[in-house]
Short mmCIF file of C-alpha atoms in Angstrom, two decimals:
data_model
loop_
_atom_site.label_atom_id
_atom_site.label_comp_id
_atom_site.label_asym_id
_atom_site.label_seq_id
_atom_site.Cartn_x
_atom_site.Cartn_y
_atom_site.Cartn_z
CA GLY A 1 117.32 117.12 70.27
CA MET A 2 118.64 115.53 73.45
CA ASP A 3 118.66 118.93 75.19
CA GLY A 4 114.87 119.28 74.83
CA ILE A 5 115.00 122.07 72.24
CA ALA A 6 113.19 121.72 68.91
CA THR A 7 112.94 124.09 65.97
CA ALA A 8 110.18 124.28 63.36
CA GLU A 9 109.52 126.71 60.54
CA VAL A 10 105.90 127.63 59.93
CA GLU A 11 104.67 129.97 57.21
CA LEU A 12 101.76 132.14 58.35
CA PRO A 13 99.55 134.42 56.24
CA ASP A 14 100.55 138.09 56.18
CA ASN A 15 97.44 139.16 58.12
CA LEU A 16 97.50 142.02 60.59
CA THR A 17 96.58 139.96 63.60
CA SER A 18 97.97 137.91 66.44
CA TRP A 19 98.70 134.21 66.15
CA ARG A 20 98.79 131.79 69.05
CA LEU A 21 101.38 129.10 68.48
CA THR A 22 101.16 125.98 70.62
CA SER A 23 103.65 123.12 70.57
CA LEU A 24 103.50 119.72 72.22
CA ALA A 25 106.35 117.21 72.30
CA TYR A 26 106.73 113.73 73.73
CA THR A 27 109.29 110.94 73.75
CA ASP A 28 109.02 107.17 73.66
CA ALA A 29 109.84 107.26 77.37
CA ILE A 30 106.60 109.21 77.94
CA GLU A 31 108.37 112.48 78.65
CA VAL A 32 106.22 115.39 77.54
CA GLY A 33 106.50 119.13 77.21
CA ASN A 34 104.52 121.97 75.77
CA THR A 35 104.73 125.70 75.24
CA THR A 36 102.53 128.48 73.94
CA ALA A 37 103.65 131.73 72.35
CA ASN A 38 101.73 134.72 70.97
CA LEU A 39 103.07 136.22 67.76
CA LYS A 40 101.90 139.70 66.79
CA VAL A 41 101.98 140.38 63.05
CA THR A 42 102.09 143.98 61.89
CA GLN A 43 103.37 146.20 59.10
CA PRO A 44 105.70 149.19 59.28
CA PHE A 45 102.80 151.46 58.19
CA PHE A 46 99.29 150.81 56.92
CA ILE A 47 95.94 152.51 56.42
CA HIS A 48 92.55 151.19 57.52
CA GLY A 49 89.29 152.63 56.15
CA ILE A 50 85.80 152.21 57.59
CA TRP A 51 83.11 152.96 54.98
CA ASN A 52 79.62 151.62 54.38
CA LYS A 53 79.00 149.41 51.35
CA THR A 54 75.83 151.38 50.51
CA TYR A 55 74.73 155.00 51.06
CA LEU A 56 71.49 156.77 50.22
CA SER A 57 71.52 159.58 47.65
CA GLN A 58 70.23 161.91 50.40
CA ASP A 59 73.19 161.07 52.70
CA ASP A 60 76.34 163.05 53.31
CA VAL A 61 78.74 160.21 52.51
CA THR A 62 80.96 159.81 55.55
CA GLY A 63 83.65 157.33 56.58
CA SER A 64 86.72 157.20 58.74
CA LEU A 65 90.41 156.49 58.36
CA ARG A 66 93.13 155.32 60.72
CA ALA A 67 96.80 154.65 60.18
CA PHE A 68 98.97 152.34 62.26
CA GLY A 69 102.35 150.72 62.06
CA SER A 70 105.32 149.41 63.96
CA GLU A 71 107.55 152.15 62.50
CA ILE A 72 105.25 155.11 63.23
CA PRO A 73 104.86 156.45 66.77
CA ALA A 74 101.34 156.95 68.10
CA GLN A 75 100.07 160.50 67.59
CA GLN A 76 102.49 161.24 64.72
CA GLU A 77 100.91 163.43 62.03
CA VAL A 78 99.31 161.56 59.11
CA SER A 79 98.15 163.12 55.82
CA TYR A 80 95.25 161.37 54.11
CA THR A 81 94.12 161.65 50.51
CA VAL A 82 90.68 160.30 49.61
CA THR A 83 89.84 160.00 45.92
CA ILE A 84 86.42 158.91 44.66
CA GLN A 85 85.20 158.30 41.15
CA LYS A 86 82.65 156.30 39.27
CA PRO A 87 84.71 153.48 37.71
CA THR A 88 83.15 154.02 34.28
CA ASP A 89 83.44 157.83 34.28
CA THR A 90 86.78 159.50 35.08
CA THR A 91 85.16 162.96 34.90
CA THR A 92 83.53 162.23 38.28
CA LYS A 93 86.90 162.05 40.06
CA GLN A 94 87.07 164.09 43.27
CA THR A 95 89.97 164.37 45.73
CA PHE A 96 89.77 165.29 49.41
CA GLN A 97 92.61 165.98 51.88
CA TYR A 98 92.52 165.30 55.63
CA GLN A 99 95.00 165.50 58.52
CA GLY A 100 95.07 163.21 61.53
CA LYS A 101 97.24 161.46 64.08
CA CYS A 102 98.54 157.90 63.90
CA GLY A 103 96.12 155.60 65.73
CA ASP A 104 93.26 158.13 65.91
CA PHE A 105 90.08 158.06 63.84
CA THR A 106 90.00 160.76 61.17
CA PHE A 107 86.45 161.37 59.97
CA CYS A 108 85.89 162.18 56.30
CA ASN A 109 82.77 163.78 54.84
CA LEU A 110 82.45 163.62 51.06
CA GLY A 111 79.02 165.29 50.92
CA PRO A 112 76.04 163.99 48.96
CA LEU A 113 76.83 161.93 45.84
CA SER A 114 74.73 160.99 42.83
CA LYS A 115 73.37 157.49 42.41
CA GLY A 116 75.87 154.89 41.18
CA ASP A 117 78.89 152.76 42.04
CA TYR A 118 82.07 154.42 43.29
CA LEU A 119 85.73 153.48 43.61
CA LEU A 120 87.36 154.88 46.73
CA THR A 121 91.17 155.21 46.87
CA LEU A 122 92.50 155.88 50.37
CA THR A 123 96.11 156.97 50.87
CA ALA A 124 97.97 157.73 54.11
CA GLN A 125 101.40 159.32 54.40
CA SER A 126 103.48 160.00 57.49
CA GLY A 127 107.09 161.02 56.97
CA ASP A 128 108.54 158.66 54.35
CA ALA A 129 105.91 155.96 55.03
CA GLN A 130 102.95 155.60 52.66
CA ASP A 131 100.15 153.09 52.09
CA SER A 132 97.07 152.97 49.84
CA ILE A 133 93.99 150.79 49.58
CA GLU A 134 90.95 150.69 47.32
CA GLN A 135 87.36 150.08 48.37
CA THR A 136 84.02 150.31 46.58
CA PHE A 137 80.59 151.54 47.63
CA SER A 138 77.23 152.31 46.02
CA VAL A 139 74.84 155.22 46.30
CA VAL A 140 71.19 154.24 45.86
CA ASP A 141 67.86 156.10 46.02
CA SER A 142 66.33 153.68 48.49
CA LEU A 143 67.18 150.63 50.55
CA LEU A 144 63.57 149.49 50.65
CA GLU A 145 62.81 146.33 48.76
CA VAL A 146 59.35 145.33 47.66
CA CYS A 147 58.40 141.90 46.46
CA HIS A 148 56.30 142.22 43.30
CA SER A 149 54.86 139.33 41.34
CA LYS A 150 53.55 139.55 37.83
CA VAL A 151 52.45 136.77 35.51
CA VAL A 152 53.51 137.37 31.91
CA THR A 153 53.73 135.37 28.74
CA PRO A 154 57.18 134.53 27.32
CA ALA A 155 56.67 137.19 24.63
CA GLU A 156 56.14 139.85 27.32
CA LEU A 157 59.45 139.12 29.13
CA SER A 158 61.30 141.69 27.03
CA ASN A 159 58.88 144.41 28.24
CA ILE A 160 59.82 144.04 31.92
CA SER A 161 61.67 147.14 33.12
CA PRO A 162 62.92 146.71 36.70
CA SER A 163 63.43 149.74 38.91
CA ARG A 164 66.67 148.28 40.30
CA PHE A 165 68.92 145.26 39.93
CA PRO A 166 69.28 142.42 40.51
CA ILE A 167 65.85 141.02 39.75
CA ARG A 168 64.77 137.44 40.16
CA LEU A 169 62.71 135.68 37.51
CA ILE A 170 60.92 132.47 38.31
CA LEU A 171 59.69 130.62 35.24
CA PHE A 172 57.01 127.98 35.48
CA ASP A 173 54.53 126.29 33.19
CA LEU A 174 50.87 126.95 33.89
#
């Protein structure tokens, strides 16, 4: 407007981050102005989990949790529930309880786990505030990979038994 004030609506993703907004304006009379503002985006309460994507079967599976939020004071008590299970087998479900403080790392040890894929459900509660997230990880016998080449006939392809997946087949005509 004539008073040098402009308004614009901008829709930003609901990421937990900070956005830097910069505006630049000019007139036909070569009058210019600019401004910059930082906008911090947060949630009233949320959980953040730090877990590896892959563990060895000999490992004590360990990760950490933190809870934050604009409605929860730092150092307020937080109760965490960690549930793990193999997605295809509900009999493997295990639940662990931990206590921590808002903003602090809370370390979680799940012990050694058998080989396979796992679904991890992480829940934090502090007062009336609650949040949950899901993550996945795998437990494997080894992280070593060996390149192995073998020439076989098409009829012998069905006899290949890989020790782990995925495998890569390269077909060519001799």
